[in-house]
PDB file of C-alpha atoms in Angstrom:
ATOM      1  CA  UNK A   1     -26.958 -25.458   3.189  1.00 55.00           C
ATOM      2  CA  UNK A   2     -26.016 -28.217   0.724  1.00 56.00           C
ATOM      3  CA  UNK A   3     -22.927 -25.480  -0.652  1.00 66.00           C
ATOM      4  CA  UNK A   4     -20.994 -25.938   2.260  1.00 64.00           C
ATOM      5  CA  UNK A   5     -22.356 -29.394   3.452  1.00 59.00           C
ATOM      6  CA  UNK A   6     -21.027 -31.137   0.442  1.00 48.00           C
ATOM      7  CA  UNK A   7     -17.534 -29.801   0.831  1.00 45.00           C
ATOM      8  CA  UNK A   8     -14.310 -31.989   1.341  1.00 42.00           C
ATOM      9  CA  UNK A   9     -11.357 -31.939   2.080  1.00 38.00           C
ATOM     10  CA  UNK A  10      -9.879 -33.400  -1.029  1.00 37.00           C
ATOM     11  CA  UNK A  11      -6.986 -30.998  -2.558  1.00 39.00           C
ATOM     12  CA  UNK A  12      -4.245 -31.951  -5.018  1.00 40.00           C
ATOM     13  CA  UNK A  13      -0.876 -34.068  -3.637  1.00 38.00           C
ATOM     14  CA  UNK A  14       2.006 -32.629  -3.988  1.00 41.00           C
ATOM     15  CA  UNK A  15       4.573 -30.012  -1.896  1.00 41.00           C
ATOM     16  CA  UNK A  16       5.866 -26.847  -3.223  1.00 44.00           C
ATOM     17  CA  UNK A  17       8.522 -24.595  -2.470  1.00 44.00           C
ATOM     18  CA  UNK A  18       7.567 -22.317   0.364  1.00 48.00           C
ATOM     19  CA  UNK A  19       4.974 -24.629   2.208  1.00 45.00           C
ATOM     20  CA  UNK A  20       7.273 -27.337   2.067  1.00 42.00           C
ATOM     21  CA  UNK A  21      10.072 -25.215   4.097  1.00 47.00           C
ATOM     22  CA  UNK A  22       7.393 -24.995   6.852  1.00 45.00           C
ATOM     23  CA  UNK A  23       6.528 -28.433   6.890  1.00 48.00           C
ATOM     24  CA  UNK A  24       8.968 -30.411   5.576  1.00 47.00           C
ATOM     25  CA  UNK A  25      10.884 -31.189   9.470  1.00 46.00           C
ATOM     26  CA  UNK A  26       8.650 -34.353  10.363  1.00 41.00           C
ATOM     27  CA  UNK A  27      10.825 -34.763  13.757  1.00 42.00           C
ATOM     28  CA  UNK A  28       8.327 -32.344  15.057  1.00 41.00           C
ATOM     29  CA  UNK A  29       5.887 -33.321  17.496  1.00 40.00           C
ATOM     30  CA  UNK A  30       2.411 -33.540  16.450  1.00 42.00           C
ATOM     31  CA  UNK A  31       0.497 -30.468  15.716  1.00 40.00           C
ATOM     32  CA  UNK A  32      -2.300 -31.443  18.571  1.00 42.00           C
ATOM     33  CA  UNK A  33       0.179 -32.327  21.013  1.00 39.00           C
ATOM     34  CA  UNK A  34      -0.181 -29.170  22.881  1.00 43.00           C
ATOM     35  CA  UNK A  35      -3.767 -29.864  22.899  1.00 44.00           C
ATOM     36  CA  UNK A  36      -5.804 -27.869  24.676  1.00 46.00           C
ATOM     37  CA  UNK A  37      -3.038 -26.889  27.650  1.00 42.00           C
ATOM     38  CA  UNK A  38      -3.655 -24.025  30.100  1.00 37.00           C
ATOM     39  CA  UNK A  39      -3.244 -20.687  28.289  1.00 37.00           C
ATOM     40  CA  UNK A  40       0.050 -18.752  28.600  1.00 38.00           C
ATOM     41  CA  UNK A  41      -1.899 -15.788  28.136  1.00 36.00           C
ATOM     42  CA  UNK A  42      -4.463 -14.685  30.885  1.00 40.00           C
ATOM     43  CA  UNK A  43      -8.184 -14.413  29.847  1.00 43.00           C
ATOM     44  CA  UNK A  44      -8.905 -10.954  31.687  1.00 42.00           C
ATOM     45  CA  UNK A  45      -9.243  -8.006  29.799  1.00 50.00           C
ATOM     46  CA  UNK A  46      -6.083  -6.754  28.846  1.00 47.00           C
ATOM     47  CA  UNK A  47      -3.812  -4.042  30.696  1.00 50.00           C
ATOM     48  CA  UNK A  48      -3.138  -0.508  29.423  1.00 50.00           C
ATOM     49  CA  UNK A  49       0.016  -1.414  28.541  1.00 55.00           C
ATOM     50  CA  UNK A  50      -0.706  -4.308  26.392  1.00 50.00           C
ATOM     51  CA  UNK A  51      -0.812  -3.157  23.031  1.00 59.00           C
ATOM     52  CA  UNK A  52       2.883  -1.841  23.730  1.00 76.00           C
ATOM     53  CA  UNK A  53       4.330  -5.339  24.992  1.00 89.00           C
ATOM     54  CA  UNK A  54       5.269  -8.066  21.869  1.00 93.00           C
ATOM     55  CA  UNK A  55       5.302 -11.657  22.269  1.00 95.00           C
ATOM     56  CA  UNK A  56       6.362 -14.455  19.816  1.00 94.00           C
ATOM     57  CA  UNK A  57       5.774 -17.954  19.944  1.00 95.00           C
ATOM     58  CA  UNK A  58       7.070 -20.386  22.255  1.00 93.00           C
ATOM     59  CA  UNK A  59       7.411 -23.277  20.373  1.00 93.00           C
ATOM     60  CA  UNK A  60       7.398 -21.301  16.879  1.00 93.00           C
ATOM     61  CA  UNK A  61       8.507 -24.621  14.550  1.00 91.00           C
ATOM     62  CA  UNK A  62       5.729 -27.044  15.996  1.00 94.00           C
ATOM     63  CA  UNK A  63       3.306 -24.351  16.182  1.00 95.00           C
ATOM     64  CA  UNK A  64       3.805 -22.357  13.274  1.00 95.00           C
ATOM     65  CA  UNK A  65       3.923 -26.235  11.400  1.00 94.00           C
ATOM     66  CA  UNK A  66       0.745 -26.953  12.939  1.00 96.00           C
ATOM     67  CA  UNK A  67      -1.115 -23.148  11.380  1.00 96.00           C
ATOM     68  CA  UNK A  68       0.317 -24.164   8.321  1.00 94.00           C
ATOM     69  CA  UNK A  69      -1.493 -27.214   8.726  1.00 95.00           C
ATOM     70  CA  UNK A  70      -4.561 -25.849   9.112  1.00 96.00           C
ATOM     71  CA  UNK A  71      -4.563 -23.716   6.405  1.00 95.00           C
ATOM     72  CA  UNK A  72      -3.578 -25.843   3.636  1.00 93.00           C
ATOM     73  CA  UNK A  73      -6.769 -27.631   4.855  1.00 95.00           C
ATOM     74  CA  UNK A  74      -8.375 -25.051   5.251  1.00 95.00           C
ATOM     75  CA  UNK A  75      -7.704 -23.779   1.611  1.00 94.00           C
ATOM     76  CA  UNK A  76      -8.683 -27.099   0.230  1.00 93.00           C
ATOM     77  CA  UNK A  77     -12.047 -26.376   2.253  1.00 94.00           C
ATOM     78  CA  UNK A  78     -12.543 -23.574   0.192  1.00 95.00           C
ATOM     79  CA  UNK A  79     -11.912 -24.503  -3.547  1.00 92.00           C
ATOM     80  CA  UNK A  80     -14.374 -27.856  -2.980  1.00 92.00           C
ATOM     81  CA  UNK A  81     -17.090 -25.270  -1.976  1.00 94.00           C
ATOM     82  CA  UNK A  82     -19.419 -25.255  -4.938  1.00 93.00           C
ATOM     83  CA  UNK A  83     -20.239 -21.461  -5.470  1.00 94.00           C
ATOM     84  CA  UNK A  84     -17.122 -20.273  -4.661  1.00 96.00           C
ATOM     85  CA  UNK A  85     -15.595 -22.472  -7.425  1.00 93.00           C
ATOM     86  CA  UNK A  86     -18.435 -20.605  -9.867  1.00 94.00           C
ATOM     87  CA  UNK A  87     -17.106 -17.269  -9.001  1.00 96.00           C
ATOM     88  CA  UNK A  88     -14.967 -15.237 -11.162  1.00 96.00           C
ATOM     89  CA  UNK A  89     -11.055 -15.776 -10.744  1.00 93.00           C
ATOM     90  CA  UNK A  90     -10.186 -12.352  -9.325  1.00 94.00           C
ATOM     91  CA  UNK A  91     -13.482 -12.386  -7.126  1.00 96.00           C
ATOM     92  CA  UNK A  92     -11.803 -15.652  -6.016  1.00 96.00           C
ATOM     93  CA  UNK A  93      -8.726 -14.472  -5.391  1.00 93.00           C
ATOM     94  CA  UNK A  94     -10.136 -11.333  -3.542  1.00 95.00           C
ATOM     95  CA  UNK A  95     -12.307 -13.243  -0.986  1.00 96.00           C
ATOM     96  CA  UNK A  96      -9.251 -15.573   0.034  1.00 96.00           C
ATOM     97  CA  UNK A  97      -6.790 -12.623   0.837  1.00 94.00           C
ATOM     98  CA  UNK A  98      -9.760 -10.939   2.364  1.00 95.00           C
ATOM     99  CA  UNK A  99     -10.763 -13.845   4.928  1.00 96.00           C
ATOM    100  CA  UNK A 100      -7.569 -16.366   4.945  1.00 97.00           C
ATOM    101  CA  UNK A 101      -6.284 -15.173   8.107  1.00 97.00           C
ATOM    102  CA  UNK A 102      -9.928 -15.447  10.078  1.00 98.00           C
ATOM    103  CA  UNK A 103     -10.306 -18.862   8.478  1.00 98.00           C
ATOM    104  CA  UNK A 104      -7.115 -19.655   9.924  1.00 98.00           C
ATOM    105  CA  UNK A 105      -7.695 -19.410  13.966  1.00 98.00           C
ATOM    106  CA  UNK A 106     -11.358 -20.369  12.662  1.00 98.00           C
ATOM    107  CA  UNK A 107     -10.023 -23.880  11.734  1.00 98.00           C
ATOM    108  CA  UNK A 108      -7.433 -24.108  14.639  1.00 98.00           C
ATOM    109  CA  UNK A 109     -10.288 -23.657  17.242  1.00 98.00           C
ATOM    110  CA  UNK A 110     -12.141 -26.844  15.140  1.00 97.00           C
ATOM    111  CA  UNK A 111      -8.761 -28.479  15.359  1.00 97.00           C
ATOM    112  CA  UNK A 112      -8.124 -27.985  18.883  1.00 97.00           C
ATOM    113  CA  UNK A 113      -4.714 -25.878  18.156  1.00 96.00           C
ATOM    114  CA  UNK A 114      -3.585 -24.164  20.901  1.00 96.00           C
ATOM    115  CA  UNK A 115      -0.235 -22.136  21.220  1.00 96.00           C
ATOM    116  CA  UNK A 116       1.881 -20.572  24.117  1.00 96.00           C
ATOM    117  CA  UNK A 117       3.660 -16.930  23.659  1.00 95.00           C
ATOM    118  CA  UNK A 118       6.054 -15.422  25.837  1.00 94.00           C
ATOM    119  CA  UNK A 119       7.414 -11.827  25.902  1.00 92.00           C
ATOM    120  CA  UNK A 120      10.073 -10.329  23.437  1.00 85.00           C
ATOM    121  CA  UNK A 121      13.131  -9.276  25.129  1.00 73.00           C
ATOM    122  CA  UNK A 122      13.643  -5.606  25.644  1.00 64.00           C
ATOM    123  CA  UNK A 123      16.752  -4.621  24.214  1.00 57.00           C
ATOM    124  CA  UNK A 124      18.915  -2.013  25.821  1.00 56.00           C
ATOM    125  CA  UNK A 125      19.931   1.193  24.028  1.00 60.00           C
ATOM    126  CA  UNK A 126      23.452  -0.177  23.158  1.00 63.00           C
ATOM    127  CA  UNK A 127      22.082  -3.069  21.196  1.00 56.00           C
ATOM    128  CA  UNK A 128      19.615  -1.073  19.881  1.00 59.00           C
ATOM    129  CA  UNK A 129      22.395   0.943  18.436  1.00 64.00           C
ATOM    130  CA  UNK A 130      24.838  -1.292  17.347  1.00 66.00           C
ATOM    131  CA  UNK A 131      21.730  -3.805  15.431  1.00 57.00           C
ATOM    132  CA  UNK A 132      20.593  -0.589  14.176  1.00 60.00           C
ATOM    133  CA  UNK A 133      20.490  -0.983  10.396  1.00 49.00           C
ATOM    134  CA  UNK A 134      20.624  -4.468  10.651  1.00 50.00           C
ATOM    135  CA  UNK A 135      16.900  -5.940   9.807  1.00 44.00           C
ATOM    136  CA  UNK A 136      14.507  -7.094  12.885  1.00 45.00           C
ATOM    137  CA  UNK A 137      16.499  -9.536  15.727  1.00 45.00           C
ATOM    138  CA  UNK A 138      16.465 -13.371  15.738  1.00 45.00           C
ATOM    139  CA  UNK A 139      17.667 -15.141  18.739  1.00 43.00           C
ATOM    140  CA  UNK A 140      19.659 -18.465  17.833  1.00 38.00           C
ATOM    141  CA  UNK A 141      16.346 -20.641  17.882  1.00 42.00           C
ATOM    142  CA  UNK A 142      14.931 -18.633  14.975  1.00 42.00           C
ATOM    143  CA  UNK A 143      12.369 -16.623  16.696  1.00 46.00           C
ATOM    144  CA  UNK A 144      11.576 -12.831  15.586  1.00 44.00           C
ATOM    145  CA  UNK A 145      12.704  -9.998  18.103  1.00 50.00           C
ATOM    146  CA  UNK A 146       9.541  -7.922  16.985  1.00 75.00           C
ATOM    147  CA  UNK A 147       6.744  -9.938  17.712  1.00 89.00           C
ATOM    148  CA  UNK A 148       3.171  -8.845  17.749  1.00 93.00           C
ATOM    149  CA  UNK A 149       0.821  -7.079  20.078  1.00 94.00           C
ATOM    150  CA  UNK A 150      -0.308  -9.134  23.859  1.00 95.00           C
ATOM    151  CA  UNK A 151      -3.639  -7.502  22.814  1.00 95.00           C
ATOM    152  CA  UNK A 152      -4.072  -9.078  19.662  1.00 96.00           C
ATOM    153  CA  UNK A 153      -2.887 -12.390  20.773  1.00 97.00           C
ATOM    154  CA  UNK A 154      -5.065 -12.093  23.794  1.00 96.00           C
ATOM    155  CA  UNK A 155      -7.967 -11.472  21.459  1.00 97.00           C
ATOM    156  CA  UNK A 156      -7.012 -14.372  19.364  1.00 98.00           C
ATOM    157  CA  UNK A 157      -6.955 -16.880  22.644  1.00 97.00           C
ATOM    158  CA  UNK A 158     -10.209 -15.266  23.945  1.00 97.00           C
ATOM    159  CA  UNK A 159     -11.680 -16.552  20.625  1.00 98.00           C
ATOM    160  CA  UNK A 160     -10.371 -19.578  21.021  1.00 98.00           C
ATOM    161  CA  UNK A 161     -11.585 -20.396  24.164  1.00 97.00           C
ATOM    162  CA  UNK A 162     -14.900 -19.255  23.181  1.00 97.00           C
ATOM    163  CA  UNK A 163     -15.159 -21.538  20.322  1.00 97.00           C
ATOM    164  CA  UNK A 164     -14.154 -23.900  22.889  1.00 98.00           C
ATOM    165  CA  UNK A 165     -16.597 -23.495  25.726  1.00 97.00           C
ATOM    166  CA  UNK A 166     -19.047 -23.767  22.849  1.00 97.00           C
ATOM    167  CA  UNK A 167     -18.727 -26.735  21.575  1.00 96.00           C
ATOM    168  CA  UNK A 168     -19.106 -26.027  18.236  1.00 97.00           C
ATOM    169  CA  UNK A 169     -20.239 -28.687  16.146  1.00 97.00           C
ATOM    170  CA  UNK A 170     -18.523 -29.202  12.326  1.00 96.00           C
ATOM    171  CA  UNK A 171     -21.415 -27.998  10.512  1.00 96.00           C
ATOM    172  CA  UNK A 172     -21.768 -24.951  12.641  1.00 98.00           C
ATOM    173  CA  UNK A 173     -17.559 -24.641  12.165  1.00 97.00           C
ATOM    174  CA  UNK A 174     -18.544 -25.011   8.098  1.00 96.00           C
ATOM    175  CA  UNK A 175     -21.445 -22.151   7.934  1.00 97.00           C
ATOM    176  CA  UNK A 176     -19.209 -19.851   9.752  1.00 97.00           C
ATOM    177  CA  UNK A 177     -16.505 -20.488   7.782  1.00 97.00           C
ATOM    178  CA  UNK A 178     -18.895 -19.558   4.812  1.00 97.00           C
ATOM    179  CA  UNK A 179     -20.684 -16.485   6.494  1.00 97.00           C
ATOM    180  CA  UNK A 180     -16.310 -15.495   6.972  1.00 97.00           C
ATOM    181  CA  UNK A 181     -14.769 -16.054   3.083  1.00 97.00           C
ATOM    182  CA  UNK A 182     -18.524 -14.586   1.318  1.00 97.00           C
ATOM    183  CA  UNK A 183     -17.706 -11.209   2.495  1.00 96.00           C
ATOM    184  CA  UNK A 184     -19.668  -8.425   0.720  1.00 96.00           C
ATOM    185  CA  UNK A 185     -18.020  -5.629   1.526  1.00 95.00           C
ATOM    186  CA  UNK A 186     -15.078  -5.914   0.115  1.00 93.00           C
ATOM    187  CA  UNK A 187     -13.769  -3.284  -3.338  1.00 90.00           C
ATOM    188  CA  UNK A 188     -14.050  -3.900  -6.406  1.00 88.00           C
ATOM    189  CA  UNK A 189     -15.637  -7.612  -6.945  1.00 95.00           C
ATOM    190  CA  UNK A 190     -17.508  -8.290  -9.926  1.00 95.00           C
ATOM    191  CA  UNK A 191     -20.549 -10.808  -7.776  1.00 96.00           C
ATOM    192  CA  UNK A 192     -21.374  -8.894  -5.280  1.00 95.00           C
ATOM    193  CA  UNK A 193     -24.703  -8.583  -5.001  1.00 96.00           C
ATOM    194  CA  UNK A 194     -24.373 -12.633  -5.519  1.00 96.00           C
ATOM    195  CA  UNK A 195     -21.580 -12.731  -2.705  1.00 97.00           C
ATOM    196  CA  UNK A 196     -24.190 -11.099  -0.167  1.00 97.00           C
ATOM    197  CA  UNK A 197     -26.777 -13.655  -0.947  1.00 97.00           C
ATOM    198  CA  UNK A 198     -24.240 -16.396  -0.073  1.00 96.00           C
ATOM    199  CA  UNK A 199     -23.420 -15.101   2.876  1.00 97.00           C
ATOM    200  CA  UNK A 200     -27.271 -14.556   3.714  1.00 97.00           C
ATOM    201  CA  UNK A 201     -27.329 -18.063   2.867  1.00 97.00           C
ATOM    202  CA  UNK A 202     -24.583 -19.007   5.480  1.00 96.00           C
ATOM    203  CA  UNK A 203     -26.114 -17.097   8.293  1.00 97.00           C
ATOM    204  CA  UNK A 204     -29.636 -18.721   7.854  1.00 96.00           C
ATOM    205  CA  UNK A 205     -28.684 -21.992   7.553  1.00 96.00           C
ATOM    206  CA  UNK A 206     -26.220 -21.702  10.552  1.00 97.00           C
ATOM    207  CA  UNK A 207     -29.335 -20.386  12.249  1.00 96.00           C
ATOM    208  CA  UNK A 208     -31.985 -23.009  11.333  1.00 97.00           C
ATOM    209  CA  UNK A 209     -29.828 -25.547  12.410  1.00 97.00           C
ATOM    210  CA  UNK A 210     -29.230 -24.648  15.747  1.00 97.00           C
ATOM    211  CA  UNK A 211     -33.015 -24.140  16.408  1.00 96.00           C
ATOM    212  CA  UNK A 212     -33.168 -28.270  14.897  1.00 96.00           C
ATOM    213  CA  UNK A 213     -29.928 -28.966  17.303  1.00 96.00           C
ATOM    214  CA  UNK A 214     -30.227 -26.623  20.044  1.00 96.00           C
ATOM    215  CA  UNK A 215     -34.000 -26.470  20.987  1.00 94.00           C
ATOM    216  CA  UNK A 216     -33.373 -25.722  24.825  1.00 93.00           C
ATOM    217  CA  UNK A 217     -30.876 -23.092  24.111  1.00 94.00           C
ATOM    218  CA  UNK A 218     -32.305 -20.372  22.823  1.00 93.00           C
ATOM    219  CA  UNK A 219     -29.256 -17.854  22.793  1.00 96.00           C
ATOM    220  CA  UNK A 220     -26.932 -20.449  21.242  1.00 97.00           C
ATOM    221  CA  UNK A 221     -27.496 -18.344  17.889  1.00 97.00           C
ATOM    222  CA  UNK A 222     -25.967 -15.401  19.196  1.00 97.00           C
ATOM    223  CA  UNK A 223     -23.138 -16.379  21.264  1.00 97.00           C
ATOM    224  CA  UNK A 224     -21.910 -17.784  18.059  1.00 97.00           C
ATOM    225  CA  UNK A 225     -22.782 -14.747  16.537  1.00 96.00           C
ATOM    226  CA  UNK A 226     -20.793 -13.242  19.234  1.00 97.00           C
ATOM    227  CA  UNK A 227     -17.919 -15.436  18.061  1.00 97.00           C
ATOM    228  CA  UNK A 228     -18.319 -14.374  14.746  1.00 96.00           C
ATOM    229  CA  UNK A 229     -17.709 -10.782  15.871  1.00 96.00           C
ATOM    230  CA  UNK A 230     -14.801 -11.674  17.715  1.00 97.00           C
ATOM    231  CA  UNK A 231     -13.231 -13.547  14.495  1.00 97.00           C
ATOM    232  CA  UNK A 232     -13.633 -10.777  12.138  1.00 96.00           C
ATOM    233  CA  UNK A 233     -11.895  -8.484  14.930  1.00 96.00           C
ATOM    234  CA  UNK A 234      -8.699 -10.073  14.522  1.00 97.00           C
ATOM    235  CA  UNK A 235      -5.777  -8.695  12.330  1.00 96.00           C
ATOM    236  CA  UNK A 236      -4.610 -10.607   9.657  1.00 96.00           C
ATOM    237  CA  UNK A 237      -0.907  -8.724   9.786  1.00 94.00           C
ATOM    238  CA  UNK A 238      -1.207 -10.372  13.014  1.00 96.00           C
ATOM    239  CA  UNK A 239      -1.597 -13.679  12.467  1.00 97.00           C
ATOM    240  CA  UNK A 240       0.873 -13.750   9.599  1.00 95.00           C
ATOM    241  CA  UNK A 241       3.559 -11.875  12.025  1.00 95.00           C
ATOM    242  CA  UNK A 242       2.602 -14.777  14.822  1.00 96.00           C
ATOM    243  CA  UNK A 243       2.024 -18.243  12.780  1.00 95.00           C
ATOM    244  CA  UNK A 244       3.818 -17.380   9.430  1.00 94.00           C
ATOM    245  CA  UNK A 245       6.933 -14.702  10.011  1.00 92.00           C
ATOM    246  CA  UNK A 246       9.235 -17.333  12.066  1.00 90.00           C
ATOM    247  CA  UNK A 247       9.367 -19.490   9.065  1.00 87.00           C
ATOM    248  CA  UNK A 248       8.467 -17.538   6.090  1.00 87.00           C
ATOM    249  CA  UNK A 249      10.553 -14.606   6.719  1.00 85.00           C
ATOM    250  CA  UNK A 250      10.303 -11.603   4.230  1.00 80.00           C
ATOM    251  CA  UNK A 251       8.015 -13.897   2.027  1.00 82.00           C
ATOM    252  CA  UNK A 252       4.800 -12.340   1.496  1.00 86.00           C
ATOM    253  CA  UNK A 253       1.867 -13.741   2.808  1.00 88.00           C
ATOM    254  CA  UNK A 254       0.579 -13.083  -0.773  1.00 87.00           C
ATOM    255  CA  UNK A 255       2.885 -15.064  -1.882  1.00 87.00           C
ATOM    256  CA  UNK A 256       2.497 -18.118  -0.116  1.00 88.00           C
ATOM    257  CA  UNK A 257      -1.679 -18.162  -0.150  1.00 89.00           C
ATOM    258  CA  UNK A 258      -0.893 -17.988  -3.948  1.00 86.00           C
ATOM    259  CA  UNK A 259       1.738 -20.939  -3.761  1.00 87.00           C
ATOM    260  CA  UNK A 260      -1.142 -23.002  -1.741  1.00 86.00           C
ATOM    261  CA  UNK A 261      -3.995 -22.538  -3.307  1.00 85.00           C
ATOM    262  CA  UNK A 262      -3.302 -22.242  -7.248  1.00 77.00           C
ATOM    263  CA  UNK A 263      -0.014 -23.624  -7.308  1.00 69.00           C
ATOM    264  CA  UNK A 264       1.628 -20.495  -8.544  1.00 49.00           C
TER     265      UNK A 264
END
């Protein structure tokens, strides 16, 4: 699928405002340097009470660094891709908000970006009276008292680890990546039918060149269709609360995916 094959990362130079708080503290160590470690987060189905425990990052300046990373890349993946750069501006704008965050853990899976979370601390019903009023809790080394949901970070390593155990090749990573920002179904854009085609397109190719690849593996298709499922499951209040909230703050994500990819 010569639409996505042809696509580099080439971008503009230059920092701006917001990104550049993220990753302006070089001192850090390198975003691959927790590699591939054993997950913090267990693989088995989750517990009943998962969805009510909240977890932050671990490391939340080297790993929220690293996401940011990924998406500027990521980003920069997306304007070089042909038809998306012959779409209208606002059908543009609409796919990116609609797909950044899936794109996100999509590229940190091809990047081998892997992140450890630990629980929130409970707070008693003294300090939850006298913080009352007083905006969400940061302990000294910047990390949010709120968190997000185990659930939805377990999901997110579960797809991780998937992408992982398949060894996904970087034009497989590049047609899902396609068959994830040409979303259809989204209100109110103006290519639509077009938009559908594309991600027709994606899906085909994707699966004509695993039959080329992948002779002797007949299902290799649909676990990464499986995958797919998986990645579109994720919640993208989720992964902004997780990779972007630590550093950002009250900044909209909005905000920010406008700052990185038009420069606004």
């Amino acid at each position: 699928m010569a639409c996505f094959d042809s696509c580099q990362c080439l971008g503009e130079r230059g920092q701006r405002s917001i990104l550049y708080s993220i990753l302006k503290n070089d001192n850090q160590p390198n975003q691959h340097s927790q590699g591939r470690a054993r997950l913090a987060v267990p693989q088995q189905q989750a517990c009943s009470c998962g969805s009510k425990k909240k977890v932050v990052l671990r490391s939340p300046q080297t790993t929220c660094k690293a996401a940011s990373v990924v998406l500027l890349k990521t980003l920069k993946f997306v304007k070089n891709v042909l038809c998306f750069r012959k779409l209208p501006a606002e059908d543009q704008l609409q796919l990116v908000r609609n797909s950044w965050a899936q794109l996100l853990v999509l590229g940190m899976a091809q990047d081998l970006i892997d992140f450890e979370t630990m629980e929130t601390p409970e707070l008693s019903m003294l300090q939850n009276i006298l913080t009352s009023g007083q905006g969400r809790q940061e302990t000294a080394d910047g990390r949010s008292g709120q968190g997000v949901s185990l659930t939805d970070v377990q999901g997110i390593k579960m797809f991780l680890n998937k992408c992982w155990g398949l060894d996904i090749s970087t034009k497989e990573y590049a047609y899902l990546k396609g068959a994830i920002l040409f979303d259809p179904d989204i209100a109110e854009l103006r290519c639509q039918s077009y938009i559908q085609a594309l991600q027709s397109e994606a899906h085909q190719a994707l699966s004509e060149y695993v039959k080329v690849t992948h002779r002797r593996d007949s299902t290799r298709f649909t676990k990464l269709f499986i995958a797919l499922s998986m990645l579109r499951s994720i919640n993208a209040n989720v992964v902004a609360g997780l990779f972007f909230k630590p550093v950002i703050g009250t900044v909209s994500m909005n905000e920010l995916l406008l700052e990185m990819f038009y420069g606004k």
